[in-house]
XYZ file of C-alpha atoms in Angstrom:
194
model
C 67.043 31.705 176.152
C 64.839 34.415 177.760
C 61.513 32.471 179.204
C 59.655 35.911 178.170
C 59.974 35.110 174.333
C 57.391 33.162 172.196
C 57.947 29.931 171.300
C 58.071 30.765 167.342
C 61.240 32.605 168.395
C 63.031 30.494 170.448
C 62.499 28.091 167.518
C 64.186 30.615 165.313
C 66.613 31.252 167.499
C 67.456 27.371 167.525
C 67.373 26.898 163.769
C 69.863 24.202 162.486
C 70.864 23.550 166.722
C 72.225 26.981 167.256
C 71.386 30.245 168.842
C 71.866 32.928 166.592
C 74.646 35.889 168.426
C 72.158 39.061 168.390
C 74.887 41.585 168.610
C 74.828 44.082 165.492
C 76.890 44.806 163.079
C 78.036 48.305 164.319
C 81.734 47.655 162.296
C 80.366 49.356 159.104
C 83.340 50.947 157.330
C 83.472 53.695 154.393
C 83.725 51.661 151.232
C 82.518 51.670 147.585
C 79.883 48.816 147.892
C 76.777 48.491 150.410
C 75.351 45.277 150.732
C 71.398 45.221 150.821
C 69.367 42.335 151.598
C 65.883 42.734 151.342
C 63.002 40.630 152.947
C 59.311 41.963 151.956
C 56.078 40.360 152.126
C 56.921 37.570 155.371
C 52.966 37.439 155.872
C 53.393 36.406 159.557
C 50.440 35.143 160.410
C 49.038 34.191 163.912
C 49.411 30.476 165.249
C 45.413 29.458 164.033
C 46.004 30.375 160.125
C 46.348 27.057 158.181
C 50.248 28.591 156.660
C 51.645 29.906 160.343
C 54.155 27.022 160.732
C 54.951 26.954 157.058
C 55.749 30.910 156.716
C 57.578 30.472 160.192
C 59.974 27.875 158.742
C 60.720 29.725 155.189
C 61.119 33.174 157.397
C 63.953 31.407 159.316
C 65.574 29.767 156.538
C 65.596 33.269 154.539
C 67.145 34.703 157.842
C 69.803 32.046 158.486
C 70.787 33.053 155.076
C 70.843 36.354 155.612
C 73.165 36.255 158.284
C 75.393 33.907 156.678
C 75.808 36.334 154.191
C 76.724 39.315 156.032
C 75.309 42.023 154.379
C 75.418 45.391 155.645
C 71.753 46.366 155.704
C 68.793 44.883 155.907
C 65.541 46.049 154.247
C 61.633 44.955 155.083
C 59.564 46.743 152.332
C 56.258 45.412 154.058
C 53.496 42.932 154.319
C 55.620 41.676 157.409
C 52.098 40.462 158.891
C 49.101 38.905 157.000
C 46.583 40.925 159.099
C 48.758 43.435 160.929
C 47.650 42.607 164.075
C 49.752 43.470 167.611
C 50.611 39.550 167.925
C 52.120 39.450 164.361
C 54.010 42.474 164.537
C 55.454 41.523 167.759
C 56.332 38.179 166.453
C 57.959 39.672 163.124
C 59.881 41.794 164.964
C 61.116 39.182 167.356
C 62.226 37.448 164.666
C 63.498 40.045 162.974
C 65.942 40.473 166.102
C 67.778 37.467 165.577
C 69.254 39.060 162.330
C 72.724 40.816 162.758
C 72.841 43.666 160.124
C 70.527 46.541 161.025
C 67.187 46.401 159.910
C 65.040 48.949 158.880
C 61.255 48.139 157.882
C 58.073 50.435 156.857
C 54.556 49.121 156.656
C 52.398 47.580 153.693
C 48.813 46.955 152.801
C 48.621 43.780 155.070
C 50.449 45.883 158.221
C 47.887 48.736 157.863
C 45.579 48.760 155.376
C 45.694 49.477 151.864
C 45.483 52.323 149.840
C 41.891 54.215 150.064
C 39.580 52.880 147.233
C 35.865 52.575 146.492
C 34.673 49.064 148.143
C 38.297 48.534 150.110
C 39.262 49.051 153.535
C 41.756 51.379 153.650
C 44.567 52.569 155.933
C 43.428 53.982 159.151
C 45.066 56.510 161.649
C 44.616 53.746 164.126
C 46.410 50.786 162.288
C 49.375 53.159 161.714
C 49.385 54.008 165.109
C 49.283 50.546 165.936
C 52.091 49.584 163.571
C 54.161 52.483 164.910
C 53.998 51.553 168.738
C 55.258 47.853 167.847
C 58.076 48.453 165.187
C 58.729 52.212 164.741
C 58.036 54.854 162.721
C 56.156 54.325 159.371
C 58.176 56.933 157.412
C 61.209 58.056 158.032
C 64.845 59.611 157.096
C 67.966 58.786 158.191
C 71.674 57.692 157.394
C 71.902 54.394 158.315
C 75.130 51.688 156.928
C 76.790 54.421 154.824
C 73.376 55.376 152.667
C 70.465 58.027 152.976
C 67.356 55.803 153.544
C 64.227 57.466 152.881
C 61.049 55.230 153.901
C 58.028 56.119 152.366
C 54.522 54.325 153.781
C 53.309 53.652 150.326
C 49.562 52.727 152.206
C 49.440 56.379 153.585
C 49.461 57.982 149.766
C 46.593 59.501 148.698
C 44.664 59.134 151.940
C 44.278 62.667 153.009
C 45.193 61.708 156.540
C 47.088 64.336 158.342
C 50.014 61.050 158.472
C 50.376 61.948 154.312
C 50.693 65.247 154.899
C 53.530 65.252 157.432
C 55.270 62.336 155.353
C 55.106 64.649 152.141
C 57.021 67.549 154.547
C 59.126 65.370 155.640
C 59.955 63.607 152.027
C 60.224 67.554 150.050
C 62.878 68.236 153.119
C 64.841 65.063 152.890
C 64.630 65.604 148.647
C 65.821 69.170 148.763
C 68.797 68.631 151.194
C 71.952 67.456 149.082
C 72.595 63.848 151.035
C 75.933 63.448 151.645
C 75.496 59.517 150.947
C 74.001 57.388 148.474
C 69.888 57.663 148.360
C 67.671 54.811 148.549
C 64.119 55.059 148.895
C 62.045 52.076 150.434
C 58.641 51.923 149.917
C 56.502 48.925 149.609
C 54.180 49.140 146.624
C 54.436 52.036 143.706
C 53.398 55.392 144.780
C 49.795 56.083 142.562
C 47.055 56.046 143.459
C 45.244 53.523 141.625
């Protein structure tokens, strides 16, 4: 193993005795049926939180199934931190590493704050930012395994940031284009306000 990674993932990468192989699956064929498997609300949490260890071992378990079960994408819908702090996303997505389907993930309440409501801390430019510099864009388009994923951050609605704005360009543009593929639209919470 690389000395560079944490110790959470070496331990995931060990699970049952074995290394998981981190090639992808870049074999995707044309075909009728698109496996999905979707892991939302992992709550990483950083080594001092009384559940760390606990959430650790049930991620890695959920992933050694995954993997055993080949599907052709994989989808995060969120929460994949308890506090969205830089440590948990970079241990998520470590983790997230060792699966072999593509993954795809956009942010939730816990990875950047929640939705903007009298007496709650909302979403921030900052936290986005944040989110964006460890795992990738927080809304997005693209083909990806034979479908047209459009990922909506769900936290951003409804905020008046300038982040809602471009996402609503962005989402009228990918709507209004005829998709060549099937559509699915990840997002991690209902998109209203209240």
């Amino acid at each position: 193993h690389n000395s560079s990674e944490s110790p959470a993932i070496v331990s995931a990468q060990r699970w049952h005795g074995r290394f998981y192989r981190k090639e992808r699956m870049s074999h995707f064929k044309s075909q009728d049926t698109v496996r999905i498997a979707v892991m939302s609300d992992m709550h990483i949490a950083g080594p001092t939180h009384p559940d760390s260890a606990d959430r650790l071992e049930r991620l890695m378990r959920a992933m050694d199934s995954v993997n055993a079960s080949s599907p052709d994408l994989v989808l995060v819908p969120g929460d994949m931190t308890e506090d969205g702090r830089e440590e948990e996303l970079k241990t998520a997505m470590e983790m997230l590493r060792c699966l072999l389907p593509p993954v795809r993930c956009v942010p939730g309440n816990h990875d950047i704050g929640d939705k903007i409501l009298p007496g709650r801390p909302g979403v921030t430019p900052d936290r986005i930012r944040s989110y964006e510099t460890v795992v990738g864009p927080a809304s997005f388009v693209e083909e990806v395994a034979g479908l047209w994923l459009i990922a909506v951050n769900a936290p951003v609605l409804g905020s008046g940031l300038p982040e809602e704005r471009k996402q609503w360009t962005d989402l009228e543009a990918a709507l209004t284009g005829s998709a060549a593929w099937p559509t699915v639209i990840m997002l991690h919470y209902p998109p209203f306000i209240s």
